[in-house]
PDB file of C-alpha atoms and ligand atoms in Angstrom:
ATOM      1  CA  MET A  82      10.361  30.101 -13.698  1.00  0.00           C
ATOM      2  CA  ILE A  83      10.338  26.807 -11.782  1.00  0.00           C
ATOM      3  CA  VAL A  84      13.724  25.107 -11.552  1.00  0.00           C
ATOM      4  CA  ASN A  85      13.480  21.344 -11.502  1.00  0.00           C
ATOM      5  CA  ILE A  86      16.532  20.763  -9.298  1.00  0.00           C
ATOM      6  CA  MET A  87      14.677  17.902  -7.690  1.00  0.00           C
ATOM      7  CA  GLU A  88      11.627  15.868  -8.546  1.00  0.00           C
ATOM      8  CA  ILE A  89       8.529  15.961  -6.387  1.00  0.00           C
ATOM      9  CA  SER A  90       5.216  14.216  -6.961  1.00  0.00           C
ATOM     10  CA  LYS A  91       2.365  15.717  -8.983  1.00  0.00           C
ATOM     11  CA  GLU A  92       0.295  15.809  -5.796  1.00  0.00           C
ATOM     12  CA  LEU A  93       2.898  18.010  -4.068  1.00  0.00           C
ATOM     13  CA  ILE A  94       3.190  20.334  -7.078  1.00  0.00           C
ATOM     14  CA  GLU A  95      -0.596  20.680  -7.075  1.00  0.00           C
ATOM     15  CA  LEU A  96      -0.546  21.384  -3.337  1.00  0.00           C
ATOM     16  CA  LEU A  97       2.128  24.068  -3.749  1.00  0.00           C
ATOM     17  CA  LYS A  98      -0.086  25.750  -6.355  1.00  0.00           C
ATOM     18  CA  THR A  99      -3.149  25.449  -4.091  1.00  0.00           C
ATOM     19  CA  LEU A 100      -1.171  27.087  -1.278  1.00  0.00           C
ATOM     20  CA  LYS A 101      -0.732  30.153  -3.481  1.00  0.00           C
ATOM     21  CA  LYS A 102      -4.396  30.354  -4.492  1.00  0.00           C
ATOM     22  CA  LYS A 103      -6.484  29.269  -1.494  1.00  0.00           C
ATOM     23  CA  LYS A 104      -6.649  29.474   2.293  1.00  0.00           C
ATOM     24  CA  CYS A 105      -4.913  26.325   3.493  1.00  0.00           C
ATOM     25  CA  VAL A 106      -4.746  25.025   7.060  1.00  0.00           C
ATOM     26  CA  ALA A 107      -1.983  22.642   8.149  1.00  0.00           C
ATOM     27  CA  LEU A 108      -3.273  19.896  10.461  1.00  0.00           C
ATOM     28  CA  LEU A 109       0.045  19.007  12.022  1.00  0.00           C
ATOM     29  CA  ALA A 110       0.504  15.691  13.841  1.00  0.00           C
ATOM     30  CA  PRO A 111       2.441  16.228  17.120  1.00  0.00           C
ATOM     31  CA  SER A 112       5.015  13.602  16.082  1.00  0.00           C
ATOM     32  CA  PHE A 113       6.462  16.382  13.871  1.00  0.00           C
ATOM     33  CA  VAL A 114       9.047  16.996  16.624  1.00  0.00           C
ATOM     34  CA  VAL A 115      10.800  13.795  15.603  1.00  0.00           C
ATOM     35  CA  ASP A 116      11.712  15.369  12.248  1.00  0.00           C
ATOM     36  CA  PHE A 117      11.277  19.130  12.599  1.00  0.00           C
ATOM     37  CA  LYS A 118      12.088  21.812  15.147  1.00  0.00           C
ATOM     38  CA  TYR A 119       9.435  23.614  17.140  1.00  0.00           C
ATOM     39  CA  PRO A 120       8.572  26.492  16.702  1.00  0.00           C
ATOM     40  CA  LYS A 121      10.564  26.928  13.466  1.00  0.00           C
ATOM     41  CA  ILE A 122       8.271  24.523  11.604  1.00  0.00           C
ATOM     42  CA  ILE A 123       5.280  26.834  12.100  1.00  0.00           C
ATOM     43  CA  LYS A 124       7.062  29.709  10.398  1.00  0.00           C
ATOM     44  CA  THR A 125       8.286  27.439   7.598  1.00  0.00           C
ATOM     45  CA  LEU A 126       4.725  26.239   6.930  1.00  0.00           C
ATOM     46  CA  LYS A 127       3.513  29.842   6.809  1.00  0.00           C
ATOM     47  CA  LYS A 128       6.327  30.670   4.387  1.00  0.00           C
ATOM     48  CA  LEU A 129       5.098  27.813   2.198  1.00  0.00           C
ATOM     49  CA  GLY A 130       1.709  29.548   2.083  1.00  0.00           C
ATOM     50  CA  PHE A 131      -0.348  27.981   4.892  1.00  0.00           C
ATOM     51  CA  SER A 132      -2.668  30.591   6.353  1.00  0.00           C
ATOM     52  CA  ARG A 133      -3.067  28.657   9.610  1.00  0.00           C
ATOM     53  CA  VAL A 134      -1.148  25.922  11.414  1.00  0.00           C
ATOM     54  CA  SER A 135      -3.157  23.851  13.877  1.00  0.00           C
ATOM     55  CA  GLU A 136      -2.085  20.804  15.816  1.00  0.00           C
ATOM     56  CA  LEU A 137      -4.140  17.588  15.836  1.00  0.00           C
ATOM     57  CA  THR A 138      -3.884  17.661  19.613  1.00  0.00           C
ATOM     58  CA  PHE A 139      -7.141  19.577  19.941  1.00  0.00           C
ATOM     59  CA  ALA A 140      -9.001  16.851  18.048  1.00  0.00           C
ATOM     60  CA  ALA A 141      -7.331  14.309  20.338  1.00  0.00           C
ATOM     61  CA  LYS A 142      -8.766  16.094  23.376  1.00  0.00           C
ATOM     62  CA  ILE A 143     -12.270  16.058  21.825  1.00  0.00           C
ATOM     63  CA  ILE A 144     -11.890  12.369  20.943  1.00  0.00           C
ATOM     64  CA  ASN A 145     -10.782  11.481  24.473  1.00  0.00           C
ATOM     65  CA  ALA A 146     -13.931  13.070  25.885  1.00  0.00           C
ATOM     66  CA  GLU A 147     -16.053  11.080  23.433  1.00  0.00           C
ATOM     67  CA  TYR A 148     -14.398   7.788  24.423  1.00  0.00           C
ATOM     68  CA  ARG A 149     -14.935   8.620  28.094  1.00  0.00           C
ATOM     69  CA  LYS A 150     -18.615   9.128  27.365  1.00  0.00           C
ATOM     70  CA  ILE A 151     -18.871   5.834  25.464  1.00  0.00           C
ATOM     71  CA  LEU A 152     -16.978   3.866  28.122  1.00  0.00           C
ATOM     72  CA  LYS A 153     -19.302   5.133  30.832  1.00  0.00           C
ATOM     73  CA  THR A 154     -22.334   3.608  29.167  1.00  0.00           C
ATOM     74  CA  THR A 155     -21.318   0.629  27.035  1.00  0.00           C
ATOM     75  CA  LYS A 156     -21.105  -2.951  28.288  1.00  0.00           C
ATOM     76  CA  GLU A 157     -19.145  -4.150  25.229  1.00  0.00           C
ATOM     77  CA  PRO A 158     -15.383  -3.801  24.657  1.00  0.00           C
ATOM     78  CA  VAL A 159     -14.452  -0.718  22.641  1.00  0.00           C
ATOM     79  CA  ILE A 160     -11.640  -0.777  20.080  1.00  0.00           C
ATOM     80  CA  CYS A 161     -10.157   2.652  19.471  1.00  0.00           C
ATOM     81  CA  ALA A 162     -10.527   3.666  15.813  1.00  0.00           C
ATOM     82  CA  ASN A 163      -7.770   6.297  15.706  1.00  0.00           C
ATOM     83  CA  CYS A 164      -5.396   4.242  13.543  1.00  0.00           C
ATOM     84  CA  PRO A 165      -6.721   3.682   9.999  1.00  0.00           C
ATOM     85  CA  SER A 166      -4.439   0.659   9.476  1.00  0.00           C
ATOM     86  CA  VAL A 167      -5.911  -1.032  12.552  1.00  0.00           C
ATOM     87  CA  VAL A 168      -9.439  -0.268  11.311  1.00  0.00           C
ATOM     88  CA  LYS A 169      -8.654  -1.619   7.832  1.00  0.00           C
ATOM     89  CA  MET A 170      -6.961  -4.770   9.189  1.00  0.00           C
ATOM     90  CA  ILE A 171      -9.926  -5.542  11.434  1.00  0.00           C
ATOM     91  CA  GLU A 172     -12.413  -4.924   8.614  1.00  0.00           C
ATOM     92  CA  SER A 173     -10.521  -7.080   6.118  1.00  0.00           C
ATOM     93  CA  LYS A 174      -8.855  -9.812   8.224  1.00  0.00           C
ATOM     94  CA  HIS A 175     -10.729  -9.988  11.530  1.00  0.00           C
ATOM     95  CA  PRO A 176     -14.378  -9.106  10.716  1.00  0.00           C
ATOM     96  CA  LYS A 177     -15.750 -10.659  13.905  1.00  0.00           C
ATOM     97  CA  TYR A 178     -14.246  -7.724  15.831  1.00  0.00           C
ATOM     98  CA  VAL A 179     -15.783  -5.019  13.626  1.00  0.00           C
ATOM     99  CA  LYS A 180     -18.703  -4.719  16.059  1.00  0.00           C
ATOM    100  CA  TYR A 181     -16.284  -3.486  18.742  1.00  0.00           C
ATOM    101  CA  LEU A 182     -14.724  -0.754  16.594  1.00  0.00           C
ATOM    102  CA  ALA A 183     -15.722   2.619  18.013  1.00  0.00           C
ATOM    103  CA  ASP A 184     -17.790   4.854  15.793  1.00  0.00           C
ATOM    104  CA  VAL A 185     -15.509   7.798  16.553  1.00  0.00           C
ATOM    105  CA  GLY A 186     -13.525   9.631  13.877  1.00  0.00           C
ATOM    106  CA  SER A 187      -9.728   9.778  13.894  1.00  0.00           C
ATOM    107  CA  PRO A 188      -7.868  12.933  15.011  1.00  0.00           C
ATOM    108  CA  MET A 189      -7.237  13.873  11.355  1.00  0.00           C
ATOM    109  CA  VAL A 190     -10.899  13.623  10.340  1.00  0.00           C
ATOM    110  CA  ILE A 191     -12.265  15.318  13.458  1.00  0.00           C
ATOM    111  CA  MET A 192      -9.745  18.164  13.193  1.00  0.00           C
ATOM    112  CA  GLY A 193     -10.566  18.697   9.505  1.00  0.00           C
ATOM    113  CA  ARG A 194     -14.288  18.711  10.293  1.00  0.00           C
ATOM    114  CA  PHE A 195     -13.730  21.159  13.129  1.00  0.00           C
ATOM    115  CA  ILE A 196     -11.573  23.543  11.064  1.00  0.00           C
ATOM    116  CA  LYS A 197     -14.088  23.603   8.200  1.00  0.00           C
ATOM    117  CA  LYS A 198     -16.914  24.294  10.648  1.00  0.00           C
ATOM    118  CA  HIS A 199     -15.075  27.068  12.491  1.00  0.00           C
ATOM    119  CA  PHE A 200     -13.074  28.741   9.750  1.00  0.00           C
ATOM    120  CA  GLY A 201     -15.268  27.923   6.756  1.00  0.00           C
ATOM    121  CA  LYS A 202     -15.667  25.136   4.216  1.00  0.00           C
ATOM    122  CA  ASP A 203     -13.479  27.010   1.745  1.00  0.00           C
ATOM    123  CA  ASN A 204     -10.413  26.272   3.906  1.00  0.00           C
ATOM    124  CA  VAL A 205      -8.270  23.531   2.405  1.00  0.00           C
ATOM    125  CA  CYS A 206      -7.290  21.077   5.163  1.00  0.00           C
ATOM    126  CA  VAL A 207      -3.864  19.480   4.760  1.00  0.00           C
ATOM    127  CA  PHE A 208      -2.934  16.706   7.183  1.00  0.00           C
ATOM    128  CA  ILE A 209       0.826  16.441   7.746  1.00  0.00           C
ATOM    129  CA  GLY A 210       2.040  13.406   9.649  1.00  0.00           C
ATOM    130  CA  PRO A 211       3.937  10.124   9.756  1.00  0.00           C
ATOM    131  CA  CYS A 212       1.206   7.975   8.195  1.00  0.00           C
ATOM    132  CA  ILE A 213       0.689   6.600   4.691  1.00  0.00           C
ATOM    133  CA  THR A 214      -2.724   5.013   5.355  1.00  0.00           C
ATOM    134  CA  LYS A 215      -4.055   8.486   6.163  1.00  0.00           C
ATOM    135  CA  LYS A 216      -3.950   9.124   2.416  1.00  0.00           C
ATOM    136  CA  ILE A 217      -6.655   6.481   1.934  1.00  0.00           C
ATOM    137  CA  GLU A 218      -8.567   7.765   4.953  1.00  0.00           C
ATOM    138  CA  ALA A 219      -8.438  11.313   3.525  1.00  0.00           C
ATOM    139  CA  LEU A 220      -9.827  10.076   0.195  1.00  0.00           C
ATOM    140  CA  GLU A 221     -12.651   8.405   2.103  1.00  0.00           C
ATOM    141  CA  ASN A 222     -13.342  11.665   3.969  1.00  0.00           C
ATOM    142  CA  LYS A 223     -12.957  14.240   1.213  1.00  0.00           C
ATOM    143  CA  LYS A 224     -15.474  16.582   2.822  1.00  0.00           C
ATOM    144  CA  ASP A 225     -13.215  16.953   5.871  1.00  0.00           C
ATOM    145  CA  VAL A 226      -9.653  16.518   4.612  1.00  0.00           C
ATOM    146  CA  ASP A 227      -8.301  17.697   1.255  1.00  0.00           C
ATOM    147  CA  TYR A 228      -4.715  16.397   1.355  1.00  0.00           C
ATOM    148  CA  ALA A 229      -2.749  13.984   3.537  1.00  0.00           C
ATOM    149  CA  ILE A 230       1.020  14.193   3.203  1.00  0.00           C
ATOM    150  CA  THR A 231       3.859  12.651   5.168  1.00  0.00           C
ATOM    151  CA  PHE A 232       6.759  14.353   6.925  1.00  0.00           C
ATOM    152  CA  LYS A 233       9.033  13.003   4.182  1.00  0.00           C
ATOM    153  CA  GLU A 234       6.844  14.721   1.595  1.00  0.00           C
ATOM    154  CA  LEU A 235       6.770  17.929   3.617  1.00  0.00           C
ATOM    155  CA  LYS A 236      10.580  17.950   3.638  1.00  0.00           C
ATOM    156  CA  ASP A 237      10.547  17.462  -0.170  1.00  0.00           C
ATOM    157  CA  MET A 238       8.108  20.337  -0.545  1.00  0.00           C
ATOM    158  CA  ILE A 239      10.216  22.622   1.640  1.00  0.00           C
ATOM    159  CA  ASP A 240      13.408  21.768  -0.289  1.00  0.00           C
ATOM    160  CA  TYR A 241      11.629  22.249  -3.610  1.00  0.00           C
ATOM    161  CA  ALA A 242      10.099  25.579  -2.572  1.00  0.00           C
ATOM    162  CA  LYS A 243      13.482  26.775  -1.298  1.00  0.00           C
ATOM    163  CA  ALA A 244      15.261  25.761  -4.501  1.00  0.00           C
ATOM    164  CA  ASN A 245      12.637  27.502  -6.606  1.00  0.00           C
ATOM    165  CA  LYS A 246      12.408  30.591  -4.391  1.00  0.00           C
ATOM    166  CA  MET A 247       8.744  29.941  -3.699  1.00  0.00           C
ATOM    167  CA  PHE A 248       8.759  30.986  -0.038  1.00  0.00           C
ATOM    168  CA  ILE A 249       6.499  33.853   0.955  1.00  0.00           C
ATOM    169  CA  ASN A 250       7.987  36.776   2.863  1.00  0.00           C
ATOM    170  CA  ILE A 251       6.572  36.834   6.393  1.00  0.00           C
ATOM    171  CA  LYS A 252       7.090  39.604   8.904  1.00  0.00           C
ATOM    172  CA  ASN A 253       4.364  38.906  11.446  1.00  0.00           C
ATOM    173  CA  LYS A 254       5.900  37.910  14.810  1.00  0.00           C
ATOM    174  CA  LYS A 255       2.878  35.731  15.615  1.00  0.00           C
ATOM    175  CA  THR A 256       3.930  33.270  12.930  1.00  0.00           C
ATOM    176  CA  ASN A 257       5.817  31.319  15.599  1.00  0.00           C
ATOM    177  CA  ASP A 258       2.585  30.431  17.428  1.00  0.00           C
ATOM    178  CA  PHE A 259       0.147  27.668  16.598  1.00  0.00           C
ATOM    179  CA  ASP A 260      -3.133  29.062  15.413  1.00  0.00           C
ATOM    180  CA  LYS A 261      -6.239  27.890  17.134  1.00  0.00           C
ATOM    181  CA  TYR A 262      -6.513  25.117  18.263  1.00  0.00           C
ATOM    182  CA  TYR A 263      -4.147  22.852  20.173  1.00  0.00           C
ATOM    183  CA  ASN A 264      -3.833  20.984  23.428  1.00  0.00           C
ATOM    184  CA  ASP A 265      -0.927  20.165  25.746  1.00  0.00           C
ATOM    185  CA  TYR A 266      -1.408  16.769  27.343  1.00  0.00           C
ATOM    186  CA  THR A 267      -2.446  14.973  24.126  1.00  0.00           C
ATOM    187  CA  LYS A 268       0.896  15.770  22.513  1.00  0.00           C
ATOM    188  CA  ILE A 269       1.905  12.189  23.365  1.00  0.00           C
ATOM    189  CA  TYR A 270      -0.936  10.777  21.224  1.00  0.00           C
ATOM    190  CA  PRO A 271       1.512   9.340  18.657  1.00  0.00           C
ATOM    191  CA  LEU A 272       2.958   7.019  21.310  1.00  0.00           C
ATOM    192  CA  ALA A 273       1.774   3.493  21.996  1.00  0.00           C
ATOM    193  CA  GLY A 274      -0.939   3.357  24.668  1.00  0.00           C
ATOM    194  CA  ALA A 275      -1.320   7.146  24.805  1.00  0.00           C
ATOM    195  CA  VAL A 276      -5.077   7.303  24.251  1.00  0.00           C
ATOM    196  CA  ALA A 277      -5.755   5.325  27.423  1.00  0.00           C
ATOM    197  CA  GLN A 278      -3.069   7.356  29.237  1.00  0.00           C
ATOM    198  CA  THR A 279      -4.456  10.772  28.265  1.00  0.00           C
ATOM    199  CA  MET A 280      -8.146   9.951  28.559  1.00  0.00           C
ATOM    200  CA  HIS A 281      -8.284  10.850  32.257  1.00  0.00           C
ATOM    201  CA  ALA A 282     -10.538   7.888  32.831  1.00  0.00           C
ATOM    202  CA  LYS A 283      -9.168   6.312  36.018  1.00  0.00           C
ATOM    203  CA  ASP A 284     -12.683   6.409  37.464  1.00  0.00           C
ATOM    204  CA  ILE A 285     -14.129   4.260  34.662  1.00  0.00           C
ATOM    205  CA  LEU A 286     -11.181   2.302  33.288  1.00  0.00           C
ATOM    206  CA  SER A 287      -8.585   0.270  35.174  1.00  0.00           C
ATOM    207  CA  LYS A 288      -5.309  -1.032  33.765  1.00  0.00           C
ATOM    208  CA  ASP A 289      -6.521  -4.624  33.660  1.00  0.00           C
ATOM    209  CA  GLN A 290      -9.557  -3.549  31.628  1.00  0.00           C
ATOM    210  CA  THR A 291      -7.308  -2.028  28.972  1.00  0.00           C
ATOM    211  CA  ILE A 292      -5.280  -3.607  26.202  1.00  0.00           C
ATOM    212  CA  SER A 293      -2.613  -1.369  24.683  1.00  0.00           C
ATOM    213  CA  SER A 294      -0.439  -2.587  21.852  1.00  0.00           C
ATOM    214  CA  ASP A 295       1.671  -1.480  18.936  1.00  0.00           C
ATOM    215  CA  GLY A 296       3.270  -3.212  15.971  1.00  0.00           C
ATOM    216  CA  PRO A 297       1.589  -5.335  13.284  1.00  0.00           C
ATOM    217  CA  GLU A 298       2.578  -8.630  14.913  1.00  0.00           C
ATOM    218  CA  ASN A 299       0.755  -7.700  18.138  1.00  0.00           C
ATOM    219  CA  LEU A 300      -2.537  -6.756  16.515  1.00  0.00           C
ATOM    220  CA  GLU A 301      -3.931 -10.285  16.241  1.00  0.00           C
ATOM    221  CA  LYS A 302      -2.584 -11.274  19.676  1.00  0.00           C
ATOM    222  CA  SER A 303      -4.332  -8.258  21.240  1.00  0.00           C
ATOM    223  CA  LEU A 304      -7.620  -9.059  19.524  1.00  0.00           C
ATOM    224  CA  LYS A 305      -7.457 -12.606  20.870  1.00  0.00           C
ATOM    225  CA  LYS A 306      -7.080 -11.229  24.416  1.00  0.00           C
ATOM    226  CA  ILE A 307     -10.452  -9.459  24.238  1.00  0.00           C
ATOM    227  CA  ASN A 308     -12.880 -10.940  26.741  1.00  0.00           C
ATOM    228  CA  LYS A 309     -15.835  -9.740  28.794  1.00  0.00           C
ATOM    229  CA  ASN A 310     -13.544  -8.015  31.335  1.00  0.00           C
ATOM    230  CA  ILE A 311     -11.849  -5.852  28.710  1.00  0.00           C
ATOM    231  CA  LYS A 312     -13.359  -2.394  28.198  1.00  0.00           C
ATOM    232  CA  PHE A 313     -10.897  -0.562  25.981  1.00  0.00           C
ATOM    233  CA  VAL A 314      -8.448  -1.680  23.285  1.00  0.00           C
ATOM    234  CA  ASP A 315      -5.914   0.948  22.277  1.00  0.00           C
ATOM    235  CA  MET A 316      -3.920  -0.355  19.290  1.00  0.00           C
ATOM    236  CA  LEU A 317      -1.558   1.336  16.868  1.00  0.00           C
ATOM    237  CA  PHE A 318      -0.398  -0.573  13.824  1.00  0.00           C
ATOM    238  CA  CYS A 319       3.178   0.689  13.609  1.00  0.00           C
ATOM    239  CA  GLU A 320       5.876  -0.424  16.003  1.00  0.00           C
ATOM    240  CA  GLY A 321       6.178   2.144  18.768  1.00  0.00           C
ATOM    241  CA  GLY A 322       2.987   3.831  17.516  1.00  0.00           C
ATOM    242  CA  CYS A 323       2.913   6.707  15.047  1.00  0.00           C
ATOM    243  CA  VAL A 324       6.533   7.630  15.859  1.00  0.00           C
ATOM    244  CA  GLY A 325       7.348   4.388  14.016  1.00  0.00           C
ATOM    245  CA  GLY A 326       5.197   5.407  11.036  1.00  0.00           C
ATOM    246  CA  PRO A 327       6.573   4.988   7.494  1.00  0.00           C
ATOM    247  CA  GLY A 328       6.298   8.714   6.710  1.00  0.00           C
ATOM    248  CA  ILE A 329       8.831   9.714   9.390  1.00  0.00           C
ATOM    249  CA  ILE A 330      12.243  10.826   8.128  1.00  0.00           C
ATOM    250  CA  SER A 331      14.367  10.046  11.193  1.00  0.00           C
ATOM    251  CA  ASN A 332      15.875   6.582  11.429  1.00  0.00           C
ATOM    252  CA  LYS A 333      16.712   6.948  15.133  1.00  0.00           C
ATOM    253  CA  SER A 334      15.482   4.301  17.570  1.00  0.00           C
ATOM    254  CA  ILE A 335      11.859   4.273  18.738  1.00  0.00           C
ATOM    255  CA  ASP A 336      13.112   5.147  22.246  1.00  0.00           C
ATOM    256  CA  LYS A 337      14.836   8.285  21.006  1.00  0.00           C
ATOM    257  CA  LYS A 338      11.797   9.332  18.958  1.00  0.00           C
ATOM    258  CA  GLU A 339       9.532   8.722  21.937  1.00  0.00           C
ATOM    259  CA  ARG A 340      11.797  10.844  24.163  1.00  0.00           C
ATOM    260  CA  LYS A 341      11.528  13.746  21.715  1.00  0.00           C
ATOM    261  CA  VAL A 342       7.725  13.637  21.849  1.00  0.00           C
ATOM    262  CA  ARG A 343       7.674  13.478  25.663  1.00  0.00           C
ATOM    263  CA  LYS A 344      10.195  16.314  25.915  1.00  0.00           C
ATOM    264  CA  TYR A 345       8.051  18.437  23.621  1.00  0.00           C
ATOM    265  CA  ARG A 346       4.954  17.667  25.725  1.00  0.00           C
ATOM    266  CA  ASP A 347       6.805  18.553  28.951  1.00  0.00           C
ATOM    267  CA  TYR A 348       8.123  21.782  27.465  1.00  0.00           C
ATOM    268  CA  CYS A 349       4.675  22.836  26.257  1.00  0.00           C
ATOM    269  CA  ARG A 350       3.167  22.152  29.666  1.00  0.00           C
ATOM    270  CA  LYS A 351       5.570  24.627  31.213  1.00  0.00           C
ATOM    271  CA  VAL A 352       5.574  27.301  28.524  1.00  0.00           C
ATOM    272  CA  LYS A 353       2.199  28.353  27.292  1.00  0.00           C
ATOM    273  CA  ILE A 354       2.441  28.229  23.527  1.00  0.00           C
ATOM    274  CA  GLY A 355      -0.034  29.961  21.275  1.00  0.00           C
ATOM    275  CA  LYS A 356      -2.999  31.783  22.713  1.00  0.00           C
ATOM    276  CA  SER A 357      -6.021  29.600  22.375  1.00  0.00           C
ATOM    277  CA  LEU A 358      -6.234  26.042  23.580  1.00  0.00           C
ATOM    278  CA  GLY A 359      -9.807  25.632  22.376  1.00  0.00           C
ATOM    279  CA  LYS A 360     -12.817  24.851  24.499  1.00  0.00           C
ATOM    280  CA  GLN A 361     -14.223  21.347  24.658  1.00  0.00           C
ATOM    281  CA  LYS A 362     -17.797  22.592  24.198  1.00  0.00           C
ATOM    282  CA  LEU A 363     -16.976  23.793  20.652  1.00  0.00           C
ATOM    283  CA  SER A 364     -16.936  20.144  19.597  1.00  0.00           C
ATOM    284  CA  SER A 365     -20.709  19.904  20.142  1.00  0.00           C
ATOM    285  CA  GLU A 366     -21.093  21.707  16.817  1.00  0.00           C
ATOM    286  CA  ILE A 367     -19.603  18.887  14.739  1.00  0.00           C
ATOM    287  CA  SER A 368     -20.246  15.194  14.283  1.00  0.00           C
ATOM    288  CA  LEU A 369     -17.673  12.981  15.997  1.00  0.00           C
ATOM    289  CA  ARG A 370     -18.781   9.887  14.106  1.00  0.00           C
ATOM    290  CA  ARG A 371     -16.309   7.883  12.029  1.00  0.00           C
ATOM    291  CA  VAL A 372     -18.467   7.867   8.903  1.00  0.00           C
TER     292      VAL A 372
HETATM  293  S1  LIG B 530       0.266   3.751  13.965  1.00  0.00           S
HETATM  294 FE1  LIG B 530       1.085   3.850  11.876  1.00  0.00          FE
HETATM  295  S2  LIG B 530      -0.651   3.334  10.572  1.00  0.00           S
HETATM  296 FE2  LIG B 530      -1.499   3.839  12.576  1.00  0.00          FE
HETATM  297  S3  LIG B 530      -2.023   6.019  12.459  1.00  0.00           S
HETATM  298 FE3  LIG B 530       0.050   5.877  13.299  1.00  0.00          FE
HETATM  299  S4  LIG B 530       1.418   6.051  11.535  1.00  0.00           S
HETATM  300 FE4  LIG B 530      -0.639   5.557  10.740  1.00  0.00          FE
END
């Protein structure tokens, strides 16, 4: 019997049922460390019914390589298309810049595509992150992503499952590890300017050829700065980047949230977590296009 101690949305109830019936893969955004503890969160997700927990960081690594390739050949400025709010704002309010938007999928879409290719189309891909606009992006990419929920919603689901004794009993020690695939250095992807920082593109991209910005009020200003010397525009809509996203639970300062992400990245660089980082060449089997 389900005890309605607390209300959760119909979408979350449906997801909890899906977790019992189908193979579900969590596509976890690395900003999770702002709200949840590593590695405890992996075990909690498995207890909810996820068969695999992957981090979006592997998709970020694939995306970085694609941007490097594009920047080597193009003569036009390239606007990073990782943030769906930036893409939507440019399409609706600043259409003259649409031509500069990269035709490269976001980490959520690329990771979903990759998981379905490597583990099978029957896997249900559930993005979990700080972003509300990802819900629209997931609806536009139903083939790749089945659900997009926020950290706030994940917390609701966990509380609801606990209250209703819906957790699965797990004994396997490996449940503390990420399943394939993840990456270390892209764990800072949710921070402002991190795409340019993690792209390893010093040979093709200098600081003065890059515009990095965050926050809605800086979007238009950054677009106006685009000129023939600019090669790459790395913008995130939320203040501070995804760590300032509306689906984050913590109300700590952006600085504190940012520190948590960097600390997590530094820790993971020292301690090898999980067993398989994932090889770049695997990405050749999927499309990296945005649409
Ligand atoms: S910056 Fe905000 S809107 Fe953009 S992807 Fe991150 S959380 Fe979503």
